[in-house]
Tab-separated table of C-alpha atoms in Angstrom:
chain	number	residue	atom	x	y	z
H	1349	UNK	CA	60.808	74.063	135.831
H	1350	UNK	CA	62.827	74.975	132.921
H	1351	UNK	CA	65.757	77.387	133.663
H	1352	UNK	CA	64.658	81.095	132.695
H	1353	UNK	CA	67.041	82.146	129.560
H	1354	UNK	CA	68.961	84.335	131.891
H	1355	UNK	CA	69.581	82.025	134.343
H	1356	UNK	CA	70.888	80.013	131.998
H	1357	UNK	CA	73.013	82.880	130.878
H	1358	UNK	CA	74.170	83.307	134.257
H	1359	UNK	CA	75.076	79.365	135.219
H	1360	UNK	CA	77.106	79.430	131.943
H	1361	UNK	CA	79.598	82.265	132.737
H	1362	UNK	CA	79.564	81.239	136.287
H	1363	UNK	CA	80.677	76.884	135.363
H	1364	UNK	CA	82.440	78.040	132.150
H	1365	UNK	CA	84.255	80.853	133.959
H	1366	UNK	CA	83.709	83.562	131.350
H	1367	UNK	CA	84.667	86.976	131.909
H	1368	UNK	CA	81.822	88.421	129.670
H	1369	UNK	CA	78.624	86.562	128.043
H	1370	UNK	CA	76.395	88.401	126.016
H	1371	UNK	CA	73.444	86.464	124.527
H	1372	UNK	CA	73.053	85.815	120.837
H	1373	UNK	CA	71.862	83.366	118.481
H	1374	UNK	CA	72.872	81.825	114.924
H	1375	UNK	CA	71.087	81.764	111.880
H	1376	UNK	CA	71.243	79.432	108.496
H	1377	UNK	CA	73.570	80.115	105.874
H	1378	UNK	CA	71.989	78.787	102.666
H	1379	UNK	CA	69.035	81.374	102.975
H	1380	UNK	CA	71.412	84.165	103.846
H	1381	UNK	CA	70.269	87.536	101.456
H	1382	UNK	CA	73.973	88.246	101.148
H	1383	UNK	CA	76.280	85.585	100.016
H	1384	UNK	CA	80.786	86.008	100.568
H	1385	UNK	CA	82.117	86.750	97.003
H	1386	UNK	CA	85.018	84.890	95.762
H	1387	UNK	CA	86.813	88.290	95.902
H	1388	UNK	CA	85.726	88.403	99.733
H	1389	UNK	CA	86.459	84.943	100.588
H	1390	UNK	CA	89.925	85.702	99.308
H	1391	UNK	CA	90.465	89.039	100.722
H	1392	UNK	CA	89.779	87.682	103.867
H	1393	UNK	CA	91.343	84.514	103.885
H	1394	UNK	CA	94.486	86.386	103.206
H	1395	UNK	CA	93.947	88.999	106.066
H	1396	UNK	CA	93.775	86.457	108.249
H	1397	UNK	CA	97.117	84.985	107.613
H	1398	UNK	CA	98.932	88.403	107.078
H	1399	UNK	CA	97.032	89.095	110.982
H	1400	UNK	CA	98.686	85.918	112.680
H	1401	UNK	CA	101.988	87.476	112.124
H	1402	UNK	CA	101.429	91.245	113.344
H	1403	UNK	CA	102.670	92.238	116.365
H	1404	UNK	CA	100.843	95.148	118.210
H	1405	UNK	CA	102.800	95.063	121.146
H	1406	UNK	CA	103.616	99.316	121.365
H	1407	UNK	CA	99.527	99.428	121.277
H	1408	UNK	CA	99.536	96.990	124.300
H	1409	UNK	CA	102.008	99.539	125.927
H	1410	UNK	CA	99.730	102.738	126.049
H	1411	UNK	CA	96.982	100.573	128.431
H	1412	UNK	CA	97.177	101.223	132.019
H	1413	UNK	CA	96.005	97.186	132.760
H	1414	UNK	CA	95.639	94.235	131.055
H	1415	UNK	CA	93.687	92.648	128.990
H	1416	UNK	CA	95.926	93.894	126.971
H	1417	UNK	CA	93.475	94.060	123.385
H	1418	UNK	CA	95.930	94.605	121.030
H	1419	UNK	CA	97.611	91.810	121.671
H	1420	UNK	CA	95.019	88.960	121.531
H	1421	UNK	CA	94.264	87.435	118.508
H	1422	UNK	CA	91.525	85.707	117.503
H	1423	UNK	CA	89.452	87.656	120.144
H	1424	UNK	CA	90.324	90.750	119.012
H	1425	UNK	CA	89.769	92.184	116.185
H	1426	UNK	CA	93.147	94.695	115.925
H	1427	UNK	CA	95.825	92.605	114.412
H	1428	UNK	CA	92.699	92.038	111.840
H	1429	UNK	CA	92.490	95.493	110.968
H	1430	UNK	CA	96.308	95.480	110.609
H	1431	UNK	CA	95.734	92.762	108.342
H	1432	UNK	CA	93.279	93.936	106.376
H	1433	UNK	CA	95.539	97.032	105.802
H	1434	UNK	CA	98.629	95.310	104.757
H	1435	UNK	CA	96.858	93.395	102.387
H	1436	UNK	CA	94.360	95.981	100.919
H	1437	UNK	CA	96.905	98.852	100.773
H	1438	UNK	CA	94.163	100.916	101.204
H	1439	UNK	CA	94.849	105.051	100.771
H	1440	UNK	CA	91.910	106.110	102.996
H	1441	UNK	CA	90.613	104.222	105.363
H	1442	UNK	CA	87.278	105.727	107.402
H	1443	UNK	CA	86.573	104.730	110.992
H	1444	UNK	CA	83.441	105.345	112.224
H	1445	UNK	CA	83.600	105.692	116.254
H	1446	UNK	CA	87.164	106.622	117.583
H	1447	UNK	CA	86.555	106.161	121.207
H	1448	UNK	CA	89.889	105.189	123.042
H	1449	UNK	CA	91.497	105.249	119.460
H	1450	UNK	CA	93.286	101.448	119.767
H	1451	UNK	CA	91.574	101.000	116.546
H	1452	UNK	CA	92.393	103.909	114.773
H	1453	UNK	CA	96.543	103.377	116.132
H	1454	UNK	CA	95.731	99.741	114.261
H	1455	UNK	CA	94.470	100.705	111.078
H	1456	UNK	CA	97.193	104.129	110.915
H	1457	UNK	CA	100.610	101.276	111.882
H	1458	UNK	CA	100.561	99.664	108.664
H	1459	UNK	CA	99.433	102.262	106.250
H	1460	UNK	CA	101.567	103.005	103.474
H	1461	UNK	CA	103.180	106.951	103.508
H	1462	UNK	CA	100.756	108.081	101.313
H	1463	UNK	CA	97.750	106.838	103.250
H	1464	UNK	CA	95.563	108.190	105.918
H	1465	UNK	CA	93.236	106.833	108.428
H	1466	UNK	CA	90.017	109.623	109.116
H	1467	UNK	CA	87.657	108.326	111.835
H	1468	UNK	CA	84.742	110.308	113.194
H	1469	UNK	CA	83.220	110.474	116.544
H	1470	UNK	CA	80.669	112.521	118.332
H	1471	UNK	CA	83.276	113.324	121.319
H	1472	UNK	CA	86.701	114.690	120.854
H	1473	UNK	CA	89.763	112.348	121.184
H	1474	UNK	CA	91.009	114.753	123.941
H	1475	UNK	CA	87.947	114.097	126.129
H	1476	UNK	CA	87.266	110.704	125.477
H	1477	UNK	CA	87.780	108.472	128.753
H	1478	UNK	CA	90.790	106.412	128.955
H	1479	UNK	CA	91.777	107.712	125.622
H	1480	UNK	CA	95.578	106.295	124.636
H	1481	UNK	CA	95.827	108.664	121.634
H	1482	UNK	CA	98.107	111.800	122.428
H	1483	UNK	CA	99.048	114.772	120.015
H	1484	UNK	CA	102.082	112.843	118.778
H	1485	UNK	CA	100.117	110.592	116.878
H	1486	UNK	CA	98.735	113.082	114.784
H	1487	UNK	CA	101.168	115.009	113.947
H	1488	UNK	CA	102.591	113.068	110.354
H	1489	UNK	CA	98.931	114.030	108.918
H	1490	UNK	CA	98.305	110.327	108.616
H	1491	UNK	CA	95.369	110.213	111.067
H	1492	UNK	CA	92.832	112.758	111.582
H	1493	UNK	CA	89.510	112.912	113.582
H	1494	UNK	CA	86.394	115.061	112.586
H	1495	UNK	CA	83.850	115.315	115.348
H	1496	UNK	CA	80.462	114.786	113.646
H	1497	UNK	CA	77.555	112.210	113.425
H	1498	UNK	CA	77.621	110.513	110.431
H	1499	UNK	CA	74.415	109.280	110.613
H	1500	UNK	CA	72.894	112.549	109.925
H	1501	UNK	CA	72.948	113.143	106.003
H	1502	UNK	CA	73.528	117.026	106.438
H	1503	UNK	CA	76.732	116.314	108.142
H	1504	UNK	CA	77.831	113.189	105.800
H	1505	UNK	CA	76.966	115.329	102.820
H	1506	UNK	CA	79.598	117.399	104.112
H	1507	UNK	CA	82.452	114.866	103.829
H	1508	UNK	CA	80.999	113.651	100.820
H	1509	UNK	CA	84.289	113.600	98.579
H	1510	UNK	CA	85.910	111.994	101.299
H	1511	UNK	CA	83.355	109.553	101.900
H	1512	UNK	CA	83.604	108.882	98.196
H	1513	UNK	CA	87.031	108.186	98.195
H	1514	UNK	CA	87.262	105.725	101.192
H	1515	UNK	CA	88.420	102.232	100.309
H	1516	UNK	CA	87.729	100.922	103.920
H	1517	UNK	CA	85.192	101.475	106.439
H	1518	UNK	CA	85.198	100.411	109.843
H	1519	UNK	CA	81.934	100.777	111.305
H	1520	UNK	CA	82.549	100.380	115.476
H	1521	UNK	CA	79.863	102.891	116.716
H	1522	UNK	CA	76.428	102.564	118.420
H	1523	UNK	CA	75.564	98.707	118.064
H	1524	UNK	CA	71.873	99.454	118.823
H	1525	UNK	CA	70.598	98.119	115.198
H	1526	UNK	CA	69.251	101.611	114.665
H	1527	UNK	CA	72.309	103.469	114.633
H	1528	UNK	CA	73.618	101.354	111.737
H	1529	UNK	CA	70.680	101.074	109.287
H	1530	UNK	CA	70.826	105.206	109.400
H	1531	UNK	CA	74.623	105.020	108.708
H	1532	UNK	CA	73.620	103.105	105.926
H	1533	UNK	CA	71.427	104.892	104.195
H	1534	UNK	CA	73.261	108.075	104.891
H	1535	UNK	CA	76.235	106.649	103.506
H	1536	UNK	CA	74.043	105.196	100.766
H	1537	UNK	CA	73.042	109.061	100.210
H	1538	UNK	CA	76.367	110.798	99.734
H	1539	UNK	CA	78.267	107.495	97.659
H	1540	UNK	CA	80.711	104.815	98.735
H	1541	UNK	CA	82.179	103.471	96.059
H	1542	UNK	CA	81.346	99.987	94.322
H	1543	UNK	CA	84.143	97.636	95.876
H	1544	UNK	CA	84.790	99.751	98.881
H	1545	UNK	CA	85.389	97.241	102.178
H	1546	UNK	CA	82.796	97.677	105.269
H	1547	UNK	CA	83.471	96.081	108.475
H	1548	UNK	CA	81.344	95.382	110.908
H	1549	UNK	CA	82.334	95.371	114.936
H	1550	UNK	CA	79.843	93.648	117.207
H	1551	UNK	CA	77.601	91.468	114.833
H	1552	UNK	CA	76.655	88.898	117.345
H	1553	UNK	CA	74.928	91.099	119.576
H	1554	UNK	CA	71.481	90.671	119.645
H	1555	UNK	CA	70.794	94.587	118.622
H	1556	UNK	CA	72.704	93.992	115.577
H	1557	UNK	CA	71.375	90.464	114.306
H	1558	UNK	CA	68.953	92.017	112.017
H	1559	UNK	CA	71.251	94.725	110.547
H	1560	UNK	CA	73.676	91.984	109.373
H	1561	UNK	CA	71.064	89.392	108.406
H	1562	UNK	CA	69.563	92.153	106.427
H	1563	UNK	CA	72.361	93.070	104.339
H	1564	UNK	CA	72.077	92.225	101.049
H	1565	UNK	CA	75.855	93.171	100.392
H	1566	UNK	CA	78.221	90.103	99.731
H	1567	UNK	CA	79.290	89.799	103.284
H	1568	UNK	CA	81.244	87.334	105.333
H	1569	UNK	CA	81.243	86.603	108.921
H	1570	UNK	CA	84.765	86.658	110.349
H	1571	UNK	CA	83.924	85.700	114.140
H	1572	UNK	CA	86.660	83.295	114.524
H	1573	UNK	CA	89.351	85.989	113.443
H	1574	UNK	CA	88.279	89.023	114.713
H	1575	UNK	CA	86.296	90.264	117.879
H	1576	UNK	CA	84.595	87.621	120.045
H	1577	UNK	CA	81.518	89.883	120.112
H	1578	UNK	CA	81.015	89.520	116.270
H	1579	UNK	CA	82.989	90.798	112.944
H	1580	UNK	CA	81.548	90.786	109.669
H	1581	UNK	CA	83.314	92.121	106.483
H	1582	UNK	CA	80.896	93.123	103.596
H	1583	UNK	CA	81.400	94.796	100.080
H	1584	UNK	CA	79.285	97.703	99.228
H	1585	UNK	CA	77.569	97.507	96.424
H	1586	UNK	CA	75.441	100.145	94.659
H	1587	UNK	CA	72.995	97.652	93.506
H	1588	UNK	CA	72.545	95.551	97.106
H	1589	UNK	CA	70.370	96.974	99.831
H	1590	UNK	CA	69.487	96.142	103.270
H	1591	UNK	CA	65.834	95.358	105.160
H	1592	UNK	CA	65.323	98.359	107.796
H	1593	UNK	CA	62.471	98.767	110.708
């Protein structure tokens, strides 16, 4: 009898001595709704390179225990982030999901003076387990964290200049391939700007495989340079739209 999927799952980590195995699957590319621009292609191409040279090892210094995140590349997508940053010069840069705040740290190192990194989250920084941000880090004006749901167009509508104004987004939230279609159209409701970057954490899950099929964006999957678990960069454009339940 054929092996059950998940036992098939389960021989693989064990032979292959994986630390973590999530299943996924892959899909064709000519069919694809959303197709890399050549303005992608290069953007990323070029974050890529500027990412091999960062080093995040002060972010590798606030965990308790390795793995150290921060510091491995491809597999992780921070020295991406960096990377994106130093070659977007970006002056506002949203996060969506702060959690421990190693992304936000990312994203805030290479910013130019002028710049600022704003990332929301549901829970305080303060009372977020194993959180590595501290007061210090906020203190230059350069990051700041609302606590709200974006995904609820009252509360987006309230950032809405902000939200207008971002030239990044880093969407690292939910994952559940509900949470991100509202995001969407919430963001869709208050205005990102033509041209303004999205990124994607977690796109090989199997939760989000539709969301990212769906998108009708020019997007590009960035797997091999970011986070194991899936990282997809996509342009938003006012035109494009996406397939929801």
């Amino acid at each position: 009898m054929a092996d059950t999927l998940m036992e098939l799952l389960e021989r693989l980590r064990s032979d292959l001595r994986v630390r973590h195995l999530i299943p996924s699957a892959i899909f064709s590319a000519d069919d694809d709704p959303g197709k890399p621009s050549p303005a992608l292609i290069d953007l990323a191409l070029r974050s890529a390179a500027a990412a091999s040279s960062i080093d995040l090892t002060n972010l590798n210094q606030r965990l308790a225990q390795p793995p150290f995140y921060p510091g491995v590349w491809p597999g992780e997508h921070y020295k991406l982030l960096a990377g994106i940053v130093k070659v977007m010069n970006p002056k506002l840069v949203i996060e969506v999901g702060t959690a421990t705040g190693l992304s936000a740290l990312a994203l805030k190192q290479f910013l130019s003076p002028s710049a600022r990194v704003v990332t929301f989250d549901i829970v305080p920084w303060r009372e977020y387990p194993d959180r590595v941000l501290n007061e210090h880090d906020f203190e230059d004006g350069r990051l700041q964290q609302f606590v709200g749901d974006l995904t609820n167009r009252a509360v987006a509508s309230q950032y809405k200049e902000l939200l207008n104004d971002a030239d990044f987004v880093f969407i690292d939230a939910a994952k559940d391939g509900r949470m991100e279609f509202e995001l969407l159209e919430s963001l869709s409701s208050v205005g990102l700007r033509d041209g303004a970057l999205l990124m994607f954490d977690d796109i090989r899950f199997i939760e989000m495989l539709y969301v990212w099929r769906s998108l009708t964006f020019p997007k590009m999957d960035l797997t091999s340079f970011g986070h194991w678990s899936g990282t997809g960069l996509a342009l938003w454009t006012q035109s494009k739209r996406w397939s929801s339940f």
